[in-house]
Short mmCIF file of C-alpha atoms in Angstrom, two decimals:
data_model
loop_
_atom_site.label_atom_id
_atom_site.label_comp_id
_atom_site.label_asym_id
_atom_site.label_seq_id
_atom_site.Cartn_x
_atom_site.Cartn_y
_atom_site.Cartn_z
CA MET A 58 -14.38 3.72 3.00
CA THR A 59 -16.87 2.09 5.06
CA ASN A 60 -17.85 -1.14 2.15
CA SER A 61 -17.40 -3.68 2.83
CA GLU A 62 -17.69 -6.35 -0.30
CA PRO A 63 -13.81 -6.12 -1.25
CA ILE A 64 -12.88 -3.08 -4.62
CA TRP A 65 -12.28 -6.44 -6.87
CA LYS A 66 -15.52 -7.90 -7.37
CA ALA A 67 -16.99 -4.24 -7.89
CA TRP A 68 -13.62 -4.11 -10.79
CA PHE A 69 -14.35 -7.78 -12.27
CA ALA A 70 -18.09 -6.79 -12.30
CA LYS A 71 -17.60 -4.70 -14.28
CA HIS A 72 -14.34 -6.01 -16.47
CA GLY A 73 -14.48 -9.65 -16.06
CA GLY A 74 -17.44 -10.26 -18.78
CA LYS A 75 -14.88 -8.37 -21.11
CA LEU A 76 -11.89 -9.62 -20.34
CA LEU A 77 -13.18 -13.02 -21.10
CA LEU A 78 -14.21 -11.96 -24.57
CA PHE A 79 -11.02 -11.21 -25.28
CA ALA A 80 -9.36 -14.11 -23.37
CA LYS A 81 -11.75 -16.57 -25.82
CA GLN A 82 -9.62 -14.86 -28.73
CA GLN A 83 -6.85 -15.24 -26.97
CA ALA A 84 -6.53 -19.24 -26.29
CA ARG A 85 -5.69 -21.09 -27.72
CA HIS A 86 -8.29 -24.12 -25.94
CA PRO A 87 -11.43 -22.53 -25.64
CA GLY A 88 -10.64 -24.44 -21.88
CA ASP A 89 -7.54 -21.92 -20.81
CA ALA A 90 -9.82 -19.15 -21.35
CA GLU A 91 -11.01 -18.58 -17.25
CA ASP A 92 -7.08 -20.06 -16.05
CA LEU A 93 -5.97 -16.88 -18.51
CA VAL A 94 -8.32 -14.63 -16.63
CA GLN A 95 -8.00 -15.30 -13.37
CA GLU A 96 -4.40 -15.74 -14.02
CA ALA A 97 -3.49 -12.63 -15.37
CA PHE A 98 -5.79 -10.82 -13.05
CA VAL A 99 -4.84 -12.84 -9.76
CA ARG A 100 -0.83 -11.42 -10.85
CA ILE A 101 -1.76 -7.92 -12.10
CA TRP A 102 -4.56 -7.72 -8.23
CA ARG A 103 -2.01 -8.21 -5.79
CA ILE A 104 0.48 -6.07 -7.26
CA TYR A 105 -1.62 -2.73 -8.09
CA GLY A 106 -4.89 -5.08 -5.71
CA HIS A 107 -4.01 -2.61 -3.30
CA THR A 108 -4.55 0.90 -4.97
CA GLY A 109 -8.04 0.69 -5.68
CA GLU A 110 -7.11 1.45 -9.25
CA VAL A 111 -6.12 -1.46 -11.34
CA SER A 112 -6.15 -0.13 -15.30
CA PRO A 113 -7.88 -2.95 -17.35
CA GLY A 114 -4.40 -2.68 -20.11
CA LEU A 115 -3.02 -4.27 -17.38
CA VAL A 116 -4.49 -7.06 -17.20
CA TYR A 117 -5.15 -7.50 -21.13
CA ARG A 118 -1.97 -7.50 -22.05
CA ALA A 119 -0.88 -10.01 -19.03
CA ILE A 120 -3.76 -12.24 -21.06
CA ARG A 121 -2.09 -12.14 -23.89
CA ARG A 122 1.29 -12.53 -23.05
CA LEU A 123 0.32 -15.61 -20.89
CA ALA A 124 -1.63 -17.31 -24.02
CA ILE A 125 1.46 -17.05 -26.19
CA ASP A 126 3.36 -18.40 -22.80
CA TRP A 127 1.14 -21.42 -22.27
CA ALA A 128 0.86 -22.18 -25.80
CA ARG A 129 4.58 -23.07 -25.41
CA SER A 130 4.26 -24.39 -22.84
CA LEU A 131 3.95 -28.29 -22.06
CA ASP A 132 2.77 -28.63 -18.81
CA ARG A 133 -0.43 -26.59 -20.31
CA ARG A 134 -1.02 -29.15 -23.16
CA LYS A 135 -1.05 -31.92 -21.24
CA ILE A 136 -4.30 -29.63 -18.91
CA ARG A 137 -5.79 -28.78 -22.02
CA GLU A 138 -5.69 -33.22 -22.89
CA GLN A 139 -7.68 -33.84 -19.64
CA LYS A 140 -10.43 -30.93 -20.59
CA VAL A 141 -13.01 -31.70 -22.53
CA VAL A 142 -14.82 -28.09 -23.55
CA LEU A 143 -17.46 -27.43 -26.42
CA GLU A 144 -16.60 -25.35 -29.05
CA SER A 145 -19.27 -22.56 -28.25
CA PRO A 146 -19.70 -20.18 -30.97
CA LEU A 147 -19.13 -16.51 -29.97
CA SER A 148 -22.88 -15.24 -29.52
CA SER A 149 -22.25 -17.58 -26.19
CA SER A 150 -20.37 -14.94 -24.79
CA PHE A 151 -23.13 -12.13 -24.69
CA GLU A 152 -26.23 -11.51 -23.52
CA ARG A 153 -29.74 -12.46 -24.61
CA SER A 154 -32.19 -10.41 -24.61
CA LEU A 155 -35.30 -9.70 -26.44
CA GLU A 156 -33.42 -6.95 -28.85
CA ILE A 157 -31.01 -9.23 -29.91
CA GLY A 158 -32.04 -10.52 -33.27
CA GLU A 159 -31.28 -12.10 -36.71
CA ARG A 160 -29.15 -8.75 -37.65
CA ASN A 161 -26.78 -9.11 -33.43
CA LYS A 162 -26.26 -12.75 -34.55
CA ALA A 163 -25.46 -12.16 -38.04
CA LEU A 164 -22.77 -9.77 -36.83
CA LEU A 165 -21.35 -11.44 -34.35
CA ARG A 166 -21.00 -14.31 -37.19
CA ALA A 167 -19.18 -11.50 -38.96
CA VAL A 168 -16.88 -10.93 -36.52
CA GLU A 169 -16.18 -14.00 -35.53
CA GLN A 170 -14.69 -14.58 -39.70
CA LEU A 171 -12.39 -11.64 -39.31
CA PRO A 172 -9.01 -12.76 -38.88
CA LYS A 173 -7.61 -12.94 -35.56
CA GLU A 174 -5.50 -9.74 -35.61
CA GLN A 175 -8.83 -7.91 -36.56
CA GLY A 176 -10.92 -9.55 -34.30
CA GLU A 177 -8.63 -8.85 -30.98
CA VAL A 178 -8.28 -5.72 -31.85
CA LEU A 179 -12.73 -5.04 -32.10
CA THR A 180 -12.99 -7.28 -29.06
CA LEU A 181 -10.46 -4.31 -27.40
CA LYS A 182 -11.31 -1.12 -28.31
CA ILE A 183 -15.50 -2.06 -29.00
CA TRP A 184 -15.62 -4.04 -24.93
CA GLY A 185 -12.64 -3.55 -24.06
CA GLU A 186 -13.08 -0.42 -23.94
CA LEU A 187 -9.18 0.43 -24.73
CA THR A 188 -7.58 3.91 -26.69
CA PHE A 189 -5.67 3.13 -29.64
CA ASP A 190 -2.51 3.61 -28.16
CA GLU A 191 -3.57 1.38 -24.80
CA ILE A 192 -3.90 -1.07 -27.15
CA SER A 193 -0.85 -0.93 -29.52
CA ARG A 194 1.11 -1.39 -25.96
CA THR A 195 -1.35 -4.38 -24.96
CA LEU A 196 -0.87 -5.78 -28.75
CA ASP A 197 2.46 -4.82 -28.37
CA GLU A 198 1.58 -3.10 -32.18
CA SER A 199 1.71 0.48 -34.05
CA LEU A 200 -0.88 2.62 -33.16
CA ASN A 201 -0.45 2.76 -36.88
CA THR A 202 -1.58 -0.98 -38.02
CA VAL A 203 -3.78 -1.09 -34.84
CA ALA A 204 -5.85 1.94 -36.10
CA SER A 205 -5.45 0.45 -39.20
CA ARG A 206 -6.49 -3.31 -38.27
CA TYR A 207 -9.43 -1.37 -36.86
CA ARG A 208 -10.96 -0.38 -39.65
CA TYR A 209 -10.15 -2.93 -42.17
CA ALA A 210 -12.75 -4.72 -39.70
CA LEU A 211 -14.79 -2.41 -39.66
CA GLN A 212 -15.33 -2.66 -43.53
CA LYS A 213 -15.18 -5.98 -43.95
CA LEU A 214 -18.17 -6.48 -41.44
CA LYS A 215 -19.93 -3.68 -43.74
CA GLU A 216 -19.83 -5.92 -46.32
CA SER A 217 -20.64 -8.96 -44.82
CA VAL A 218 -23.32 -8.10 -42.30
CA PRO A 219 -25.39 -8.26 -44.71
CA ARG A 220 -24.19 -11.18 -46.91
CA GLU A 221 -24.21 -13.36 -42.83
CA LEU A 222 -27.88 -12.38 -42.88
CA ARG A 223 -28.72 -13.54 -45.77
CA ASN A 224 -27.59 -16.64 -44.71
CA GLY A 225 -29.27 -16.10 -41.32
CA SER A 226 -31.28 -18.41 -41.76
CA GLY A 227 -29.52 -21.50 -41.92
CA SER A 228 -27.42 -20.75 -39.64
CA SER A 229 -29.46 -20.81 -36.37
CA LEU A 230 -27.56 -19.51 -33.37
CA LYS A 231 -28.01 -22.12 -30.25
CA MET B 1304 -25.99 0.90 -43.14
CA ASN B 1305 -21.76 2.55 -42.66
CA GLU B 1306 -19.39 2.06 -40.76
CA PHE B 1307 -20.47 4.17 -36.80
CA ASP B 1308 -24.09 2.09 -37.04
CA ILE B 1309 -22.14 -1.45 -36.86
CA GLU B 1310 -20.31 -0.18 -33.93
CA LYS B 1311 -23.35 1.25 -32.64
CA GLU B 1312 -24.50 -1.54 -32.72
CA LEU B 1313 -21.84 -3.85 -31.69
CA HIS B 1314 -21.53 -1.61 -28.07
CA SER B 1315 -25.06 -2.25 -27.77
CA LEU B 1316 -23.89 -5.74 -27.47
CA THR B 1317 -23.07 -7.03 -23.62
CA PRO B 1318 -20.71 -9.06 -22.77
CA VAL B 1319 -21.80 -12.21 -20.27
CA ALA B 1320 -20.67 -11.35 -17.01
CA PRO B 1321 -18.42 -13.55 -14.99
CA SER B 1322 -20.55 -16.99 -13.40
CA GLU B 1323 -20.34 -17.19 -9.83
CA ASP B 1324 -18.33 -20.26 -9.63
CA PHE B 1325 -15.93 -18.37 -11.68
CA CYS B 1326 -15.59 -15.27 -8.83
CA GLU B 1327 -15.19 -17.71 -6.23
CA ARG B 1328 -12.12 -19.17 -7.32
CA ILE B 1329 -11.11 -15.51 -8.17
CA GLU B 1330 -10.97 -14.95 -4.75
CA ASN B 1331 -10.22 -18.51 -3.48
CA ALA B 1332 -6.75 -17.73 -5.92
CA LEU B 1333 -6.62 -13.66 -4.54
CA GLY B 1334 -6.86 -14.34 -1.04
CA ASP B 1335 -5.39 -12.31 1.13
CA SER B 1336 -4.87 -9.98 -1.69
CA GLY B 1337 -8.38 -9.47 -2.21
CA THR B 1338 -9.71 -8.09 0.54
CA VAL B 1339 -6.54 -5.29 0.73
CA ALA B 1340 -8.47 -2.36 -1.13
CA MET B 1341 -6.45 0.66 -0.20
CA CYS B 1342 -3.42 1.94 1.39
CA HIS B 1343 -2.42 4.61 2.90
CA MET B 1344 0.70 6.88 3.94
CA PRO B 1345 0.33 9.37 6.75
CA GLN B 1346 3.25 10.67 5.14
CA SER B 1347 1.93 11.92 2.29
CA ASP B 1348 -1.20 12.30 3.45
CA GLN B 1349 0.84 15.45 5.52
CA MET B 1350 2.12 16.60 2.67
CA GLU B 1351 -1.01 16.89 0.32
CA SER B 1352 -2.55 18.80 3.25
CA PRO B 1353 -3.46 22.00 2.63
CA PRO B 1354 -1.96 24.35 4.56
CA PRO B 1355 -2.28 25.69 8.62
CA ALA B 1356 -3.86 29.02 9.30
CA ARG B 1357 -0.36 29.26 11.76
CA VAL B 1358 1.31 29.76 8.09
CA TYR B 1359 0.07 33.14 7.59
CA ARG B 1360 2.00 34.97 10.57
CA TYR B 1361 5.40 33.97 9.23
CA PRO B 1362 5.45 36.82 7.41
CA LEU B 1363 4.81 38.27 10.77
CA PHE B 1364 7.61 36.29 12.49
CA PHE B 1365 10.39 37.36 9.88
CA GLY B 1366 9.67 40.54 9.53
CA PHE B 1367 10.40 40.32 13.41
CA ALA B 1368 13.17 38.68 13.25
CA ALA B 1369 14.49 40.90 11.07
CA LEU B 1370 14.00 44.36 12.74
CA ILE B 1371 15.05 43.65 15.90
CA LEU B 1372 18.30 42.18 13.08
CA PHE B 1373 18.76 45.24 11.96
CA GLY B 1374 18.71 47.05 14.98
CA PHE B 1375 21.79 45.11 16.60
CA PHE B 1376 23.65 46.25 12.79
CA LEU B 1377 23.58 49.30 13.89
CA SER B 1378 24.29 49.39 17.36
CA PRO B 1379 27.88 49.81 18.69
CA VAL B 1380 28.67 47.11 20.66
CA ILE B 1381 28.32 44.68 17.52
CA VAL B 1382 29.39 47.42 15.11
CA LYS B 1383 33.05 48.14 16.55
CA PRO B 1384 35.04 44.61 15.38
CA PHE B 1385 33.89 46.15 12.26
CA LEU B 1386 35.02 48.91 11.94
CA ASN B 1387 38.28 48.01 13.99
CA ASP B 1388 40.74 46.26 12.58
CA PRO B 1389 40.49 42.83 12.11
CA GLN B 1390 43.51 42.22 14.44
CA ASP B 1391 41.64 42.96 17.36
CA SER B 1392 38.57 40.17 16.11
CA VAL B 1393 37.21 38.74 18.79
CA VAL B 1394 38.36 35.24 18.66
CA ASN B 1395 41.76 36.90 17.63
CA SER B 1396 41.71 39.23 21.10
CA GLN B 1397 41.35 35.04 23.12
CA PRO B 1398 43.96 33.31 24.78
CA SER B 1399 46.13 31.34 22.63
CA SER B 1400 46.42 28.51 24.95
CA MET B 1401 41.81 28.46 24.30
CA VAL B 1402 42.28 28.15 20.81
CA ASP B 1403 45.18 26.28 20.35
CA ASN B 1404 43.52 22.83 22.14
CA ASP B 1405 43.41 20.90 18.94
CA ASP B 1406 41.51 17.77 21.49
CA SER B 1407 39.44 20.14 23.25
CA PRO B 1408 35.59 19.11 20.87
CA LEU B 1409 34.83 22.37 21.86
CA TYR B 1410 36.42 25.83 19.71
CA GLY B 1411 38.01 27.95 22.44
CA VAL B 1412 37.08 25.53 25.74
CA SER B 1413 39.97 24.53 26.77
CA LEU B 1414 39.27 20.47 28.51
CA GLU B 1415 39.82 21.37 31.83
CA GLU B 1416 37.76 24.13 31.60
CA LEU B 1417 34.65 21.65 29.38
CA ASP B 1418 35.35 18.66 32.25
CA ASP B 1419 34.77 21.72 34.99
CA PHE B 1420 31.41 23.03 32.53
CA SER B 1421 29.92 19.57 31.73
CA GLY B 1422 30.71 17.81 35.02
CA PHE B 1423 32.14 14.65 32.69
CA PRO B 1424 35.37 13.75 32.51
CA SER B 1425 37.01 14.60 29.04
CA ASP B 1426 39.00 11.31 29.67
CA GLY B 1427 38.29 6.96 30.18
CA TRP B 1428 35.95 6.86 27.63
CA LEU B 1429 35.07 3.29 26.80
CA ASP B 1430 34.35 3.37 22.68
CA PRO B 1431 30.49 3.74 22.40
CA THR B 1432 28.97 1.00 21.66
CA ILE B 1433 26.59 1.62 18.86
CA GLU B 1434 23.82 -1.05 18.17
CA GLU B 1435 20.55 -0.39 15.39
CA ARG B 1436 17.15 -1.83 16.44
CA PHE B 1437 14.49 -2.71 13.98
CA LEU B 1438 11.78 -0.96 14.33
CA LYS B 1439 8.99 -1.80 11.63
CA ARG B 1440 8.65 -2.20 7.51
CA VAL B 1441 5.86 -0.77 5.78
CA ASP B 1442 5.19 -1.47 3.01
CA GLU B 1443 4.89 1.49 0.28
CA GLY B 1444 2.45 0.14 -2.85
CA VAL B 1445 4.24 0.16 -5.64
CA VAL B 1446 6.53 3.13 -7.48
CA ASN B 1447 7.41 3.32 -10.28
CA ARG B 1448 11.38 3.44 -11.68
CA LYS B 1449 12.53 6.37 -13.80
CA SER B 1450 12.95 2.45 -16.01
CA GLY B 1451 8.79 2.39 -16.45
CA THR B 1452 9.20 -0.72 -14.63
CA PRO B 1453 7.00 -1.11 -11.64
CA ALA B 1454 9.02 -1.85 -8.02
CA ARG B 1455 7.50 -2.45 -4.57
CA GLN B 1456 8.64 -0.45 -2.12
CA TYR B 1457 9.28 -1.27 1.39
CA ARG B 1458 10.67 1.48 4.05
CA TYR B 1459 12.27 -0.39 7.15
CA HIS B 1460 12.26 1.80 9.95
CA TYR B 1461 15.03 2.14 12.32
CA ILE B 1462 16.67 3.58 16.56
CA ASP B 1463 20.50 3.57 16.37
CA GLU B 1464 21.90 3.94 19.47
CA THR B 1465 24.92 4.84 20.97
CA LEU B 1466 25.83 4.05 24.01
CA TRP B 1467 29.33 5.65 25.98
CA THR B 1468 30.36 4.84 29.09
CA HIS B 1469 32.96 5.90 31.68
CA PRO B 1470 33.37 3.07 33.43
CA ALA B 1471 35.66 5.26 36.67
CA THR B 1472 32.78 7.50 37.13
CA GLN B 1473 29.94 5.01 36.09
CA THR B 1474 28.60 7.33 33.77
CA ARG B 1475 26.07 6.48 30.82
CA ILE B 1476 24.99 8.60 27.54
CA LEU B 1477 22.99 6.85 25.37
CA SER B 1478 21.84 8.34 22.63
CA THR B 1479 18.87 7.10 20.12
CA SER B 1480 18.45 7.50 16.52
CA PRO B 1481 15.57 7.49 14.23
CA ARG B 1482 16.61 6.23 10.76
CA GLN B 1483 14.80 4.94 7.81
CA GLU B 1484 16.09 2.86 4.71
CA VAL B 1485 14.15 3.25 1.52
CA PHE B 1486 14.47 -0.99 -0.62
CA LEU B 1487 12.24 -1.23 -3.68
CA ILE B 1488 12.14 -4.31 -5.02
CA ASP B 1489 11.57 -5.38 -8.79
CA LEU B 1490 8.00 -6.74 -9.86
CA GLU B 1491 8.38 -8.49 -11.72
CA LEU B 1492 4.24 -8.56 -13.95
CA TYR B 1493 4.34 -11.01 -16.06
#
């Protein structure tokens, strides 16, 4: 390989944004998301990076487990108290383009209102591009549970997006 | 609007790429492991490479060898011991002094004959000294154990040296043989 740029950069450019999105869902504090991604990615890359092929599922799984560990950790609580992070809507995690219209904004607001369990499955499936099998291993849930949550999430979005569209004029996207 | 449309719309939204600052943070945190792209294992590469053309000559060689063996088998000199009484076999016709010499390392050759043939004395050797020389350690990357847990595989290369010394004739014989040891170090993913 003649490319002088380390492989991890190309890998991270492809998956970094998706990992951050998932980490924001998993973090107990919004300021922890980047730290979670960094910690999880560096750990996994140190183990598997030499192969040049790292399964994103491994990093998603590491993010989730770290988030659980950090939630229990007193040290992390102290760090969180020192950080001042503004809560931001889910839409801020997506690229803004001219095409993003009211409908997409309403859709993202509806995604934000999903129960956490459904939201994380949706994120991993849609943006993480993981299979249900990979998602079940990432979340330590059965395949059926994961598939059901995804189906329920889509059903809920189908119902709530029109409502969000109606209410959209009141809550504009920042 | 059905669920398929919702999926399609969600797919059309792209998460924001990580910022430059964040990538820099990752780069610093990765350190050297960030620059290691691929670890090649020359031995495995050789194993995976297609067989060389000379492989196709093997059937010809084996055919020749089989023909020669068959010819020898049918020749009277070789056939004779098999046809005669087993008591007259080549081994049993040797002098008993040659066969029963337990001290000789070579069957059928006495120690005196061994001394004469080899030019080395058979007595008076000191106990051999054995030394293990470490050559290198090769990180062969991550492998999965049967249990499914990952482990990092290290291969240690050694040379084992055995030295026999015969002080009376100031003779020294050095034997070296390569040796490898594989170590698996369990990795904690989380």
